[in-house]
């Protein structure tokens, strides 16, 4: 049987979206390459930060802290949490719009041993939708005039 850590590492590395494996104390255990682009960090820098105990919130966090609360609840309650179109900021200071999922990973005894956080950057789509809404509002205002 494949060890849980090896299996999770394989799953995370194969995901197209940024993903991290988070320990119950909030530290990042593993991450995949797409996270590098989201955080605008190179591999060695991020690996050093992970070794030093960086948390996901240190790298990217929602403006209102809802993602941190959901991750904590995922780890303590063992429930899946999903957030859509969250306004967030990266460690590089980039404003983002993210969809996030926090999935509990249970050990053999049923207790939550990790959480898998998957982040999807939908910033471009959100900007496009905002632009479209602006165009519609302008067209409606002109039609009423």
Short mmCIF file of C-alpha atoms in Angstrom, two decimals:
data_model
loop_
_atom_site.label_atom_id
_atom_site.label_comp_id
_atom_site.label_asym_id
_atom_site.label_seq_id
_atom_site.Cartn_x
_atom_site.Cartn_y
_atom_site.Cartn_z
CA UNK A 1 0.00 0.00 0.00
CA UNK A 2 1.21 3.51 -0.83
CA UNK A 3 1.93 5.73 2.18
CA UNK A 4 -0.55 8.56 2.69
CA UNK A 5 2.13 11.24 2.32
CA UNK A 6 3.39 9.80 -0.99
CA UNK A 7 -0.13 9.47 -2.33
CA UNK A 8 -1.02 13.05 -1.40
CA UNK A 9 2.24 14.36 -2.90
CA UNK A 10 1.37 12.63 -6.19
CA UNK A 11 -2.18 14.01 -6.19
CA UNK A 12 -1.07 17.56 -5.35
CA UNK A 13 1.67 17.62 -7.97
CA UNK A 14 -0.83 16.54 -10.65
CA UNK A 15 -3.38 19.26 -9.96
CA UNK A 16 -3.52 22.11 -12.49
CA UNK A 17 -4.54 24.66 -9.86
CA UNK A 18 -2.38 25.88 -6.97
CA UNK A 19 -2.68 23.43 -4.08
CA UNK A 20 -1.13 22.98 -0.67
CA UNK A 21 -1.22 20.33 2.01
CA UNK A 22 -1.66 22.00 5.39
CA UNK A 23 -0.85 20.51 8.81
CA UNK A 24 -3.28 20.92 11.72
CA UNK A 25 -1.11 23.74 13.10
CA UNK A 26 -1.51 25.65 9.82
CA UNK A 27 1.99 25.06 8.41
CA UNK A 28 2.34 24.13 4.75
CA UNK A 29 3.65 20.58 4.35
CA UNK A 30 3.62 20.29 0.55
CA UNK A 31 2.80 22.52 -2.39
CA UNK A 32 2.61 22.20 -6.15
CA UNK A 33 4.27 24.25 -8.89
CA UNK A 34 1.15 26.27 -9.84
CA UNK A 35 1.34 27.87 -6.38
CA UNK A 36 4.63 29.48 -7.43
CA UNK A 37 2.91 31.51 -10.14
CA UNK A 38 0.06 32.56 -7.88
CA UNK A 39 2.48 33.80 -5.20
CA UNK A 40 5.06 35.09 -7.69
CA UNK A 41 7.84 33.16 -5.92
CA UNK A 42 10.52 30.85 -7.24
CA UNK A 43 10.75 27.25 -6.04
CA UNK A 44 13.79 27.67 -3.78
CA UNK A 45 12.37 30.73 -2.04
CA UNK A 46 9.05 29.03 -1.37
CA UNK A 47 10.76 25.81 -0.24
CA UNK A 48 12.84 27.82 2.27
CA UNK A 49 9.70 29.51 3.55
CA UNK A 50 7.92 26.16 3.90
CA UNK A 51 10.91 24.81 5.84
CA UNK A 52 10.67 27.86 8.11
CA UNK A 53 6.99 27.14 8.86
CA UNK A 54 5.11 29.45 6.47
CA UNK A 55 1.31 29.21 6.48
CA UNK A 56 -1.04 29.52 3.53
CA UNK A 57 -2.31 32.84 4.94
CA UNK A 58 1.29 34.13 4.84
CA UNK A 59 1.32 33.53 1.07
CA UNK A 60 -2.23 34.39 0.03
CA UNK A 61 -5.20 35.39 2.13
CA UNK A 62 -8.68 36.77 1.69
CA UNK A 63 -9.27 40.40 2.51
CA UNK A 64 -11.88 39.52 5.15
CA UNK A 65 -10.09 36.47 6.64
CA UNK A 66 -12.90 34.10 5.69
CA UNK A 67 -10.46 31.66 4.06
CA UNK A 68 -8.36 31.39 7.22
CA UNK A 69 -11.49 30.68 9.27
CA UNK A 70 -12.68 28.03 6.78
CA UNK A 71 -9.27 26.32 6.73
CA UNK A 72 -9.21 26.24 10.53
CA UNK A 73 -12.74 24.81 10.62
CA UNK A 74 -11.82 22.22 7.98
CA UNK A 75 -8.93 21.06 10.18
CA UNK A 76 -10.93 21.04 13.43
CA UNK A 77 -14.38 19.94 12.21
CA UNK A 78 -13.29 17.65 9.38
CA UNK A 79 -15.70 19.24 6.89
CA UNK A 80 -15.20 20.40 3.31
CA UNK A 81 -15.49 24.14 2.79
CA UNK A 82 -15.75 25.97 -0.54
CA UNK A 83 -15.52 29.69 -1.13
CA UNK A 84 -16.36 31.40 -4.42
CA UNK A 85 -14.99 34.66 -5.75
CA UNK A 86 -13.05 35.67 -2.67
CA UNK A 87 -11.13 38.94 -2.82
CA UNK A 88 -7.58 38.06 -1.81
CA UNK A 89 -4.05 39.39 -1.78
CA UNK A 90 -0.84 37.49 -2.50
CA UNK A 91 2.45 37.82 -0.64
CA UNK A 92 3.65 39.82 -3.66
CA UNK A 93 0.85 42.35 -3.07
CA UNK A 94 -1.20 41.24 -6.06
CA UNK A 95 -4.99 41.63 -5.74
CA UNK A 96 -6.70 38.39 -6.71
CA UNK A 97 -10.14 36.85 -6.98
CA UNK A 98 -10.05 33.19 -5.93
CA UNK A 99 -12.26 30.17 -5.69
CA UNK A 100 -11.04 28.04 -2.80
CA UNK A 101 -11.72 24.54 -1.53
CA UNK A 102 -10.53 23.12 1.79
CA UNK A 103 -10.73 19.34 2.04
CA UNK A 104 -9.95 17.37 5.21
CA UNK A 105 -7.58 14.41 4.86
CA UNK A 106 -8.14 11.73 7.46
CA UNK A 107 -5.67 9.23 8.86
CA UNK A 108 -6.35 5.56 9.50
CA UNK A 109 -7.95 6.35 12.86
CA UNK A 110 -10.40 8.80 11.24
CA UNK A 111 -8.87 11.95 12.67
CA UNK A 112 -8.00 14.87 10.40
CA UNK A 113 -4.26 14.77 9.74
CA UNK A 114 -4.07 17.39 6.97
CA UNK A 115 -6.20 19.72 4.91
CA UNK A 116 -5.84 20.00 1.17
CA UNK A 117 -6.35 23.59 0.00
CA UNK A 118 -6.99 24.13 -3.70
CA UNK A 119 -7.01 27.67 -5.07
CA UNK A 120 -8.25 28.76 -8.48
CA UNK A 121 -7.36 32.23 -9.69
CA UNK A 122 -10.45 33.64 -11.42
CA UNK A 123 -9.19 37.24 -11.42
CA UNK A 124 -9.28 37.62 -15.21
CA UNK A 125 -12.83 36.27 -15.41
CA UNK A 126 -13.96 38.54 -12.56
CA UNK A 127 -12.48 41.60 -14.31
CA UNK A 128 -14.19 40.60 -17.55
CA UNK A 129 -17.56 40.19 -15.78
CA UNK A 130 -17.15 43.57 -14.05
CA UNK A 131 -16.37 45.19 -17.41
CA UNK A 132 -19.41 43.57 -18.98
CA UNK A 133 -21.66 44.76 -16.13
CA UNK A 134 -20.26 48.26 -16.61
CA UNK A 135 -21.02 48.15 -20.34
CA UNK A 136 -24.57 46.95 -19.68
CA UNK A 137 -25.14 49.70 -17.10
CA UNK A 138 -23.81 52.32 -19.54
CA UNK A 139 -26.03 50.99 -22.35
CA UNK A 140 -29.10 50.98 -20.06
CA UNK A 141 -28.37 54.55 -18.94
CA UNK A 142 -28.08 55.69 -22.57
CA UNK A 143 -31.31 53.89 -23.48
CA UNK A 144 -33.17 55.70 -20.68
CA UNK A 145 -31.84 59.11 -21.79
#
